[in-house]
Coordinates of N, CA and C in Angstrom, one line a residue:
M1 N -16.6 15.8 -4.7 CA -16.7 16.8 -5.8 C -16.2 18.1 -5.2
L2 N -16.8 18.3 -4.0 CA -16.5 19.5 -3.5 C -15.2 20.2 -3.3
H3 N -14.3 19.1 -3.1 CA -13.0 19.4 -3.0 C -12.2 19.1 -4.2
K4 N -12.8 18.8 -5.3 CA -12.2 18.4 -6.6 C -10.9 19.4 -6.9
D5 N -11.3 20.8 -6.9 CA -9.9 21.7 -7.1 C -8.9 21.5 -6.0
T6 N -9.1 21.1 -4.7 CA -8.1 21.1 -3.8 C -7.4 19.9 -4.1
F7 N -8.0 18.7 -4.5 CA -7.3 17.6 -5.0 C -6.2 17.9 -6.1
R8 N -6.9 18.6 -7.1 CA -6.1 18.7 -8.3 C -4.9 19.6 -7.9
T9 N -5.0 20.6 -7.1 CA -4.0 21.5 -6.6 C -2.8 20.6 -6.1
A10 N -3.3 19.7 -5.1 CA -2.3 19.1 -4.3 C -1.5 17.9 -5.1
L11 N -2.5 17.4 -6.5 CA -1.6 16.5 -7.3 C -0.8 17.2 -8.1
Q12 N -0.9 18.4 -8.6 CA 0.0 19.2 -9.4 C 1.4 19.5 -8.5
K13 N 1.0 19.8 -7.0 CA 2.4 20.0 -6.2 C 3.1 18.7 -6.3
I14 N 2.5 17.3 -6.2 CA 3.1 16.2 -6.1 C 4.0 16.1 -7.4
C15 N 3.3 16.5 -8.6 CA 3.9 16.3 -9.8 C 5.3 17.2 -9.8
V16 N 5.2 18.3 -9.3 CA 6.4 19.4 -9.3 C 7.6 18.6 -8.4
K17 N 7.0 18.0 -7.2 CA 8.0 17.6 -6.4 C 8.7 16.4 -6.9
R18 N 8.0 15.6 -7.7 CA 8.5 14.4 -8.2 C 9.4 14.7 -9.7
K19 N 9.1 16.1 -10.1 CA 9.5 16.3 -11.4 C 9.3 15.6 -12.5
V20 N 7.7 15.5 -12.5 CA 7.1 15.0 -13.6 C 6.3 16.1 -14.3
S21 N 6.0 15.6 -15.6 CA 5.0 16.7 -16.2 C 3.7 16.4 -16.3
N22 N 3.1 15.1 -16.0 CA 1.8 14.7 -16.1 C 1.6 13.7 -15.0
V23 N 0.2 13.3 -15.0 CA -0.1 12.2 -14.0 C 0.5 10.7 -14.3
E24 N 0.2 10.7 -15.9 CA 0.8 9.2 -16.4 C 2.0 9.1 -16.1
D25 N 3.0 10.2 -16.0 CA 4.5 10.0 -15.7 C 4.7 9.7 -14.3
L26 N 3.7 10.4 -13.2 CA 4.0 10.1 -12.0 C 3.5 8.6 -11.8
L27 N 2.5 8.0 -12.4 CA 1.9 6.7 -11.9 C 3.0 5.7 -12.7
S28 N 3.6 6.0 -13.8 CA 4.7 5.0 -14.3 C 6.0 5.3 -13.5
E29 N 6.2 6.0 -12.7 CA 7.4 6.2 -11.9 C 8.0 5.1 -11.4
K30 N 7.2 4.4 -10.2 CA 7.7 3.3 -9.7 C 6.4 2.3 -9.4
T31 N 5.3 2.6 -10.0 CA 4.0 1.8 -9.5 C 4.0 0.8 -10.4
T32 N 3.5 -0.6 -10.0 CA 3.2 -1.7 -10.5 C 2.0 -2.0 -10.2
V33 N 1.0 -2.2 -11.2 CA -0.5 -2.4 -11.1 C -0.6 -3.9 -11.3
K34 N -1.0 -4.8 -10.4 CA -1.2 -6.1 -10.6 C -2.5 -6.2 -11.5
P35 N -2.7 -6.9 -12.6 CA -4.0 -7.1 -13.4 C -4.8 -7.7 -12.4
K36 N -6.3 -7.6 -12.6 CA -7.2 -8.2 -11.7 C -7.7 -9.4 -12.7
P37 N -7.8 -10.4 -12.0 CA -8.2 -11.6 -12.7 C -9.8 -11.5 -13.1
R38 N -10.2 -12.3 -14.1 CA -11.5 -12.5 -14.4 C -12.3 -13.5 -13.5
F39 N -13.2 -13.0 -12.7 CA -13.7 -13.9 -12.0 C -15.1 -14.4 -12.7
V40 N -15.5 -15.6 -12.7 CA -16.7 -16.0 -13.2 C -17.6 -17.2 -12.2
R41 N -18.8 -16.9 -12.2 CA -19.6 -17.9 -11.3 C -20.5 -18.9 -12.3
V42 N -20.3 -20.2 -11.5 CA -20.9 -21.2 -12.4 C -22.5 -21.3 -11.9
N43 N -23.3 -21.1 -12.9 CA -24.8 -21.4 -12.5 C -25.1 -22.9 -12.2
T44 N -25.0 -23.2 -11.1 CA -25.3 -24.8 -10.9 C -27.1 -25.1 -11.1
L45 N -28.0 -24.3 -11.5 CA -29.1 -24.3 -11.9 C -28.8 -25.3 -13.2
K46 N -28.2 -25.0 -14.0 CA -28.0 -25.5 -15.5 C -26.6 -26.3 -15.6
T47 N -25.8 -26.2 -14.9 CA -24.6 -27.1 -15.1 C -23.9 -27.3 -13.9
T48 N -22.8 -28.0 -14.0 CA -21.8 -28.1 -12.7 C -20.4 -27.4 -12.9
T49 N -19.7 -27.2 -11.6 CA -18.5 -26.5 -11.8 C -17.4 -27.5 -12.4
G50 N -17.6 -28.7 -12.3 CA -16.7 -29.7 -13.0 C -16.8 -29.6 -14.6
S51 N -18.1 -29.4 -14.9 CA -18.2 -29.6 -16.2 C -17.6 -28.2 -16.9
V52 N -17.9 -27.1 -16.5 CA -17.4 -25.8 -17.0 C -15.8 -25.8 -16.8
I53 N -15.2 -26.3 -15.8 CA -13.9 -26.3 -15.6 C -13.3 -27.1 -16.8
E54 N -13.9 -28.3 -17.1 CA -13.6 -29.2 -18.4 C -13.5 -28.6 -19.5
V55 N -14.4 -27.7 -19.8 CA -14.5 -26.7 -21.1 C -13.5 -25.6 -21.2
L56 N -13.5 -24.6 -20.0 CA -12.6 -23.8 -19.9 C -11.1 -23.9 -20.0
S57 N -10.7 -25.0 -19.3 CA -9.5 -25.6 -19.1 C -8.7 -25.9 -20.5
K58 N -9.6 -26.0 -21.5 CA -8.9 -26.2 -22.8 C -8.4 -24.9 -23.3
M59 N -8.9 -23.9 -22.9 CA -8.3 -22.5 -23.5 C -7.5 -21.8 -22.5
H60 N -8.0 -21.9 -21.2 CA -7.4 -21.0 -20.1 C -7.0 -21.8 -18.9
K61 N -6.1 -21.2 -18.1 CA -5.9 -21.8 -17.0 C -7.0 -21.6 -16.0
V62 N -7.4 -22.3 -15.3 CA -8.6 -22.2 -14.5 C -8.4 -22.6 -12.8
D63 N -8.8 -21.7 -12.1 CA -8.4 -22.0 -10.8 C -10.0 -21.9 -10.0
K64 N -10.2 -22.6 -9.0 CA -11.3 -22.4 -8.1 C -11.0 -21.4 -6.9
D65 N -11.9 -20.5 -6.8 CA -11.8 -19.7 -5.7 C -11.8 -20.0 -4.4
D66 N -10.9 -19.6 -3.5 CA -10.8 -20.3 -2.2 C -11.8 -19.8 -1.2
M67 N -12.8 -18.5 -1.6 CA -13.7 -18.2 -0.6 C -15.3 -18.4 -1.1
V68 N -15.3 -18.4 -2.2 CA -16.8 -18.3 -2.9 C -16.9 -19.7 -3.6
P69 N -18.1 -20.6 -3.1 CA -18.3 -21.7 -3.8 C -18.7 -21.7 -5.3
D70 N -18.3 -22.3 -6.3 CA -18.7 -22.5 -7.7 C -18.3 -21.2 -8.4
M71 N -17.1 -20.3 -7.7 CA -16.5 -19.3 -8.6 C -15.2 -19.7 -8.9
L72 N -14.8 -19.3 -10.5 CA -13.7 -19.8 -10.9 C -13.0 -18.4 -11.3
V73 N -11.5 -18.8 -11.2 CA -10.8 -17.5 -11.5 C -9.9 -17.7 -12.8
L74 N -10.1 -16.8 -13.9 CA -9.5 -16.9 -14.9 C -8.4 -16.1 -15.0
P75 N -7.4 -16.0 -16.2 CA -6.4 -14.9 -16.2 C -6.9 -13.6 -16.6
P76 N -6.2 -12.6 -16.1 CA -6.5 -11.1 -16.5 C -6.8 -11.0 -17.8
G77 N -8.0 -10.3 -18.5 CA -8.3 -9.8 -19.7 C -9.0 -11.0 -20.4
T78 N -9.3 -11.9 -19.9 CA -10.1 -13.0 -20.6 C -11.5 -12.8 -20.9
D79 N -11.7 -12.8 -22.2 CA -12.8 -12.2 -22.7 C -14.0 -13.3 -22.9
M80 N -15.0 -13.3 -22.0 CA -16.0 -14.7 -22.0 C -17.3 -13.9 -22.5
H81 N -17.5 -12.6 -22.8 CA -18.8 -12.2 -23.1 C -19.6 -12.9 -24.0
K82 N -19.0 -13.4 -25.2 CA -19.8 -14.1 -26.4 C -19.7 -15.6 -26.3
H83 N -19.0 -16.1 -25.2 CA -18.9 -17.4 -25.0 C -20.2 -18.1 -24.6
P84 N -20.3 -19.6 -25.4 CA -21.6 -20.0 -25.1 C -22.1 -20.2 -23.8
L85 N -21.2 -20.5 -22.9 CA -21.4 -20.8 -21.6 C -22.0 -19.8 -21.0
V86 N -21.6 -18.4 -21.3 CA -22.2 -17.2 -20.9 C -23.5 -16.9 -21.5
T87 N -23.6 -17.1 -22.8 CA -24.8 -16.6 -23.6 C -26.0 -17.7 -23.1
D88 N -25.7 -18.9 -22.6 CA -26.8 -19.7 -22.5 C -27.1 -19.9 -20.9
G89 N -26.4 -19.0 -20.3 CA -26.7 -18.6 -18.8 C -25.9 -19.7 -17.9
K90 N -25.0 -20.5 -18.3 CA -24.5 -21.5 -17.5 C -23.5 -20.9 -16.6
V91 N -22.8 -19.7 -16.9 CA -21.7 -19.1 -16.4 C -22.3 -17.7 -16.2
F92 N -22.0 -17.0 -15.4 CA -22.2 -15.5 -15.1 C -20.9 -14.9 -14.8
L93 N -20.7 -13.7 -15.4 CA -19.5 -12.8 -15.4 C -19.8 -12.0 -14.3
Q94 N -19.3 -12.3 -13.0 CA -19.8 -11.6 -11.7 C -18.6 -11.4 -10.9
G95 N -18.5 -10.2 -10.5 CA -17.3 -9.9 -9.7 C -17.4 -10.7 -8.3
K96 N -16.4 -10.7 -7.7 CA -16.1 -11.7 -6.4 C -16.9 -10.9 -5.4
A97 N -16.7 -9.6 -5.2 CA -17.5 -8.8 -4.2 C -18.9 -9.1 -4.3
S98 N -19.6 -9.1 -5.5 CA -21.0 -9.2 -5.8 C -21.4 -10.7 -5.3
C99 N -20.5 -11.7 -5.5 CA -21.0 -13.1 -5.2 C -20.7 -13.4 -3.6
M100 N -20.1 -12.7 -2.9 CA -19.9 -13.0 -1.7 C -21.1 -12.6 -0.7
V101 N -22.0 -11.6 -1.5 CA -23.0 -11.2 -0.8 C -24.0 -12.5 -0.3
A102 N -24.3 -13.1 -1.5 CA -25.2 -14.2 -1.4 C -24.6 -15.4 -0.6
A103 N -23.3 -15.5 -1.0 CA -22.8 -16.8 -0.2 C -22.7 -16.5 1.4
A104 N -22.4 -15.1 1.7 CA -22.6 -14.8 3.2 C -23.8 -15.0 3.7
L105 N -25.0 -14.7 3.1 CA -26.2 -14.9 3.6 C -26.4 -16.6 3.8
S106 N -26.1 -17.3 2.6 CA -26.0 -18.8 2.6 C -27.5 -19.2 3.1
P107 N -28.4 -18.9 2.2 CA -29.8 -19.4 2.3 C -29.9 -20.9 1.9
K108 N -30.8 -21.7 2.8 CA -31.0 -22.9 2.6 C -32.2 -23.3 1.7
P109 N -32.0 -24.4 0.8 CA -33.1 -24.8 0.1 C -34.5 -24.9 0.7
G110 N -35.5 -24.1 0.4 CA -36.7 -24.3 0.9 C -37.2 -22.8 1.6
W111 N -36.0 -22.2 1.8 CA -36.3 -20.7 2.5 C -37.1 -20.0 1.6
K112 N -37.7 -19.0 2.2 CA -38.3 -17.8 1.3 C -37.5 -16.5 1.5
V113 N -37.0 -15.9 0.6 CA -35.9 -15.1 1.0 C -36.5 -13.6 -0.2
I114 N -36.1 -12.4 0.6 CA -36.5 -11.3 -0.2 C -35.2 -10.7 -0.8
D115 N -34.9 -10.3 -2.0 CA -33.8 -9.5 -2.4 C -34.1 -8.1 -2.7
A116 N -34.0 -7.2 -1.5 CA -34.7 -5.9 -1.6 C -34.4 -5.0 -2.9
C117 N -33.1 -5.0 -3.2 CA -32.8 -4.1 -4.4 C -32.1 -5.0 -5.5
A118 N -32.8 -5.5 -6.4 CA -32.4 -6.9 -6.9 C -31.9 -6.7 -8.2
A119 N -32.0 -5.5 -8.9 CA -31.5 -5.4 -10.4 C -30.1 -5.4 -10.0
P120 N -29.2 -5.7 -11.0 CA -29.6 -6.4 -12.4 C -29.9 -7.7 -12.2
G121 N -29.8 -8.5 -11.1 CA -30.2 -9.7 -10.8 C -29.2 -10.8 -10.6
N122 N -27.9 -10.5 -10.5 CA -26.9 -11.5 -10.5 C -27.0 -12.0 -9.2
K123 N -27.2 -11.3 -8.1 CA -27.2 -11.8 -6.9 C -28.6 -12.6 -6.5
T124 N -29.5 -12.1 -7.3 CA -30.8 -12.8 -7.0 C -30.8 -14.3 -7.6
V125 N -30.2 -14.5 -8.7 CA -30.0 -15.7 -9.5 C -29.1 -16.7 -8.7
H126 N -28.2 -15.8 -8.0 CA -27.1 -16.5 -7.1 C -27.7 -17.3 -5.9
L127 N -28.8 -16.5 -5.3 CA -29.4 -17.1 -4.3 C -30.2 -18.3 -4.8
A128 N -30.8 -18.2 -6.0 CA -31.4 -19.2 -6.4 C -30.7 -20.6 -6.6
A129 N -29.7 -20.4 -7.2 CA -28.5 -21.5 -7.0 C -28.1 -22.1 -5.7
L130 N -27.9 -21.4 -5.0 CA -27.4 -21.7 -3.7 C -28.6 -22.5 -3.0
M131 N -30.1 -22.3 -3.3 CA -31.1 -23.0 -2.6 C -31.5 -23.9 -3.6
N132 N -30.9 -24.3 -4.6 CA -31.0 -25.5 -5.4 C -32.3 -25.3 -6.2
G133 N -32.7 -24.1 -6.5 CA -34.0 -23.8 -7.0 C -35.1 -24.2 -6.2
E134 N -35.0 -24.4 -4.8 CA -36.1 -24.8 -3.9 C -36.5 -23.7 -3.3
G135 N -37.8 -23.4 -2.5 CA -38.1 -22.3 -1.9 C -38.6 -21.2 -2.8
S136 N -38.6 -20.0 -2.4 CA -38.9 -18.9 -3.3 C -38.2 -17.8 -2.9
I137 N -38.0 -16.8 -4.0 CA -37.3 -15.4 -3.8 C -38.2 -14.5 -4.3
I138 N -38.3 -13.4 -3.5 CA -39.1 -12.1 -3.8 C -38.1 -11.2 -4.3
A139 N -38.1 -11.0 -5.4 CA -37.0 -9.9 -6.1 C -37.6 -8.4 -6.4
C140 N -37.3 -7.6 -5.4 CA -37.8 -6.3 -5.5 C -36.9 -5.1 -6.3
E141 N -37.6 -4.6 -7.1 CA -36.8 -3.5 -7.9 C -37.6 -2.2 -8.1
L142 N -37.2 -1.0 -7.5 CA -38.1 0.1 -7.8 C -38.0 0.6 -9.2
N143 N -37.0 0.7 -9.8 CA -36.9 1.2 -11.0 C -37.5 0.2 -12.1
K144 N -38.3 0.7 -13.1 CA -38.9 -0.3 -14.2 C -37.9 -0.7 -15.1
E145 N -37.1 0.1 -15.5 CA -36.2 -0.1 -16.7 C -35.3 -1.1 -16.2
R146 N -34.7 -1.1 -14.9 CA -33.7 -1.9 -14.3 C -34.5 -3.2 -14.1
A147 N -35.7 -3.1 -13.7 CA -36.5 -4.4 -13.5 C -36.5 -5.3 -14.6
K148 N -36.7 -4.6 -16.0 CA -36.4 -5.4 -17.2 C -35.1 -6.2 -17.3
T149 N -34.1 -5.7 -16.8 CA -32.9 -6.3 -16.7 C -32.7 -7.5 -16.0
L150 N -33.4 -7.2 -14.7 CA -33.6 -8.2 -13.9 C -34.5 -9.4 -14.4
Q151 N -35.5 -9.2 -14.9 CA -36.2 -10.2 -15.6 C -35.4 -11.0 -16.6
H152 N -34.6 -10.1 -17.3 CA -33.8 -10.9 -18.3 C -33.0 -11.9 -17.7
T153 N -32.1 -11.5 -16.8 CA -31.2 -12.1 -15.9 C -31.9 -13.3 -15.3
V154 N -33.0 -13.3 -14.8 CA -33.8 -14.5 -14.2 C -34.0 -15.3 -15.2
R155 N -34.6 -15.1 -16.6 CA -34.9 -16.1 -17.5 C -33.7 -16.6 -18.0
R156 N -32.5 -15.9 -18.3 CA -31.2 -16.6 -18.6 C -30.6 -17.6 -17.8
S157 N -31.0 -17.4 -16.5 CA -30.4 -18.4 -15.4 C -31.2 -19.5 -15.2
G158 N -32.4 -19.7 -15.8 CA -33.4 -21.1 -15.7 C -34.0 -21.0 -14.4
A159 N -33.8 -20.1 -13.5 CA -34.5 -20.2 -12.0 C -36.0 -19.9 -12.4
N160 N -36.6 -20.9 -11.6 CA -38.2 -20.8 -11.7 C -38.9 -20.5 -10.2
N161 N -38.1 -20.2 -9.3 CA -38.7 -19.9 -8.1 C -38.3 -18.4 -7.5
I162 N -38.2 -17.5 -8.5 CA -38.1 -16.1 -8.3 C -39.5 -15.1 -8.8
E163 N -40.0 -14.5 -7.9 CA -41.0 -13.5 -8.3 C -40.6 -12.3 -8.2
T164 N -40.6 -11.5 -9.3 CA -40.2 -10.2 -9.4 C -41.4 -9.1 -8.9
V165 N -41.0 -8.3 -8.1 CA -41.9 -7.2 -7.5 C -41.4 -5.8 -8.2
I166 N -42.2 -5.2 -8.7 CA -41.7 -3.7 -9.3 C -42.4 -2.6 -8.2
G167 N -41.3 -2.3 -7.5 CA -41.9 -1.4 -6.4 C -40.6 -1.2 -5.2
D168 N -41.0 -0.4 -4.2 CA -40.2 -0.1 -3.2 C -40.2 -1.2 -2.1
F169 N -39.3 -2.0 -1.8 CA -39.6 -3.1 -0.8 C -39.8 -2.5 0.4
L170 N -39.7 -1.2 0.7 CA -40.1 -0.6 2.1 C -41.6 -0.5 2.3
N171 N -42.1 -0.5 0.9 CA -43.6 -0.6 1.1 C -44.4 -1.8 1.1
I172 N -43.6 -2.9 1.6 CA -44.2 -4.0 1.6 C -45.2 -4.2 2.8
D173 N -46.1 -4.8 2.8 CA -47.1 -4.9 3.9 C -46.6 -5.9 4.7
T174 N -46.1 -5.7 5.9 CA -45.5 -6.8 6.9 C -46.4 -7.6 7.3
N175 N -47.8 -7.2 7.1 CA -49.0 -8.0 7.7 C -49.5 -8.9 6.8
D176 N -49.1 -8.8 5.7 CA -49.3 -9.6 4.3 C -49.0 -11.2 4.8
P177 N -50.0 -12.1 4.8 CA -49.4 -13.5 5.4 C -48.5 -14.2 4.4
S178 N -48.4 -13.7 3.1 CA -47.6 -14.0 1.9 C -46.0 -14.1 2.4
Y179 N -46.0 -12.9 3.4 CA -44.6 -12.6 3.9 C -44.3 -13.2 5.2
A180 N -45.2 -14.0 5.6 CA -45.0 -14.5 7.1 C -43.9 -15.5 7.3
E181 N -43.5 -16.1 6.1 CA -42.4 -17.3 6.2 C -41.1 -16.6 5.5
V182 N -40.9 -15.5 5.3 CA -39.7 -15.0 5.0 C -38.7 -15.2 5.9
R183 N -37.5 -16.0 5.7 CA -36.6 -16.3 6.5 C -35.2 -15.3 6.6
A184 N -35.1 -14.4 5.5 CA -33.9 -13.7 5.3 C -34.1 -12.5 4.2
I185 N -33.5 -11.6 4.5 CA -33.5 -10.1 3.5 C -32.1 -10.1 2.9
L186 N -31.9 -10.0 1.6 CA -30.6 -9.7 1.1 C -30.7 -8.2 0.7
L187 N -29.8 -7.4 1.2 CA -29.9 -5.9 0.8 C -28.6 -5.5 0.5
D188 N -28.4 -5.2 -0.6 CA -27.1 -4.8 -1.0 C -27.4 -3.2 -1.9
P189 N -28.0 -2.4 -1.4 CA -28.5 -1.2 -2.1 C -27.3 -0.5 -2.9
S190 N -26.0 -0.7 -2.7 CA -25.0 0.0 -3.3 C -24.3 -0.9 -4.6
C191 N -25.1 -2.1 -4.5 CA -24.7 -3.1 -5.5 C -23.2 -3.2 -5.6
S192 N -22.6 -4.3 -5.0 CA -21.3 -4.5 -4.8 C -20.6 -4.7 -6.0
G193 N -21.0 -5.1 -7.1 CA -20.3 -4.9 -8.4 C -20.7 -4.2 -9.6
S194 N -21.9 -4.2 -9.7 CA -22.4 -3.7 -11.1 C -22.4 -2.2 -11.2
G195 N -21.6 -1.6 -12.3 CA -21.8 -0.3 -12.4 C -20.9 0.5 -11.7
I196 N -19.6 0.1 -10.7 CA -18.8 0.8 -10.1 C -17.7 0.8 -10.9
S197 N -17.3 2.1 -10.9 CA -16.0 2.6 -11.8 C -14.8 1.7 -11.2
T198 N -13.9 1.2 -12.0 CA -12.8 0.3 -11.3 C -11.9 1.2 -10.6
E199 N -11.6 2.6 -10.9 CA -10.9 3.5 -10.1 C -11.9 4.8 -9.9
R200 N -12.1 4.6 -8.5 CA -13.0 5.4 -7.9 C -13.0 6.6 -8.1
L201 N -11.7 7.1 -8.1 CA -11.4 8.7 -7.9 C -10.8 9.1 -9.4
D202 N -11.2 8.5 -10.5 CA -10.8 8.8 -11.9 C -11.2 10.2 -12.2
H203 N -12.4 10.5 -11.8 CA -13.0 11.7 -12.1 C -12.3 13.0 -11.7
L204 N -11.1 12.7 -10.8 CA -10.7 13.9 -10.1 C -9.3 14.0 -11.0
L205 N -8.9 13.2 -11.9 CA -8.0 13.5 -12.7 C -8.0 14.5 -14.0
P206 N -7.2 15.3 -14.3 CA -7.2 16.2 -15.6 C -7.5 15.5 -16.9
S207 N -7.0 14.2 -16.9 CA -7.4 13.5 -18.1 C -8.5 12.7 -18.1
Y208 N -9.6 12.8 -17.1 CA -10.7 12.0 -17.0 C -11.8 12.5 -18.2
S209 N -12.3 11.7 -18.7 CA -13.4 11.8 -19.7 C -14.4 10.7 -19.6
I210 N -15.6 10.9 -19.7 CA -16.7 10.0 -19.6 C -16.3 8.6 -20.4
G211 N -16.1 9.0 -21.5 CA -15.6 7.5 -22.4 C -14.7 6.8 -21.6
N212 N -14.0 7.3 -20.9 CA -12.7 6.5 -20.2 C -13.2 5.7 -19.0
C213 N -14.4 5.9 -18.6 CA -15.0 5.4 -17.3 C -15.1 3.9 -17.6
M214 N -14.3 2.8 -17.1 CA -14.6 1.6 -17.2 C -15.5 1.0 -16.0
L215 N -16.4 0.2 -16.3 CA -17.4 -0.6 -15.6 C -17.0 -1.9 -15.4
W216 N -17.3 -2.5 -14.4 CA -17.0 -3.9 -14.0 C -18.4 -4.5 -13.3
R217 N -18.6 -5.7 -13.2 CA -19.6 -6.2 -12.4 C -19.5 -7.4 -11.8

């Protein structure tokens, strides 16, 4: 933001050089933007990937993701927000980057794991699914309002091995015997998916307004 005026001046110079009157014309000149697919994660605590594919394939083309287990790829623009699979917690609308975090940690059933910055909870319940609901997860969230979202996500997922702690995980007493068996910590403070603007530099454009900021998770 400190260099906002510099960026805008540079953008104006590019528009003059390309002989276009505004940013939209500049973008439409030769740019082809490939639409992003809709990623969804199957909640294996409540259903199976095969069952979800069977339901969704009646309405959409469905592919399995080649990197993240139990992640499905749907056509761009697919609206799943009110689909029963989503409202029942059998499917989570979760970006691929967000899903890769728990998959990279790859916790084993029976482990004790801390999710250090847990809200809104998508990665927390993904951990629970990867652990087959076995073991335990301590989900820490500093913000009380975000903690409510976390608790709602946990309830929707059906996970019963998650303990929510409202507070800073840095204040955990490492001498407390209850943490002695912790095998791993998931730490994603920037939150890979939730609340990130699709176009991260949109606020630098003259046409930018708060209402145009699109969020994904």
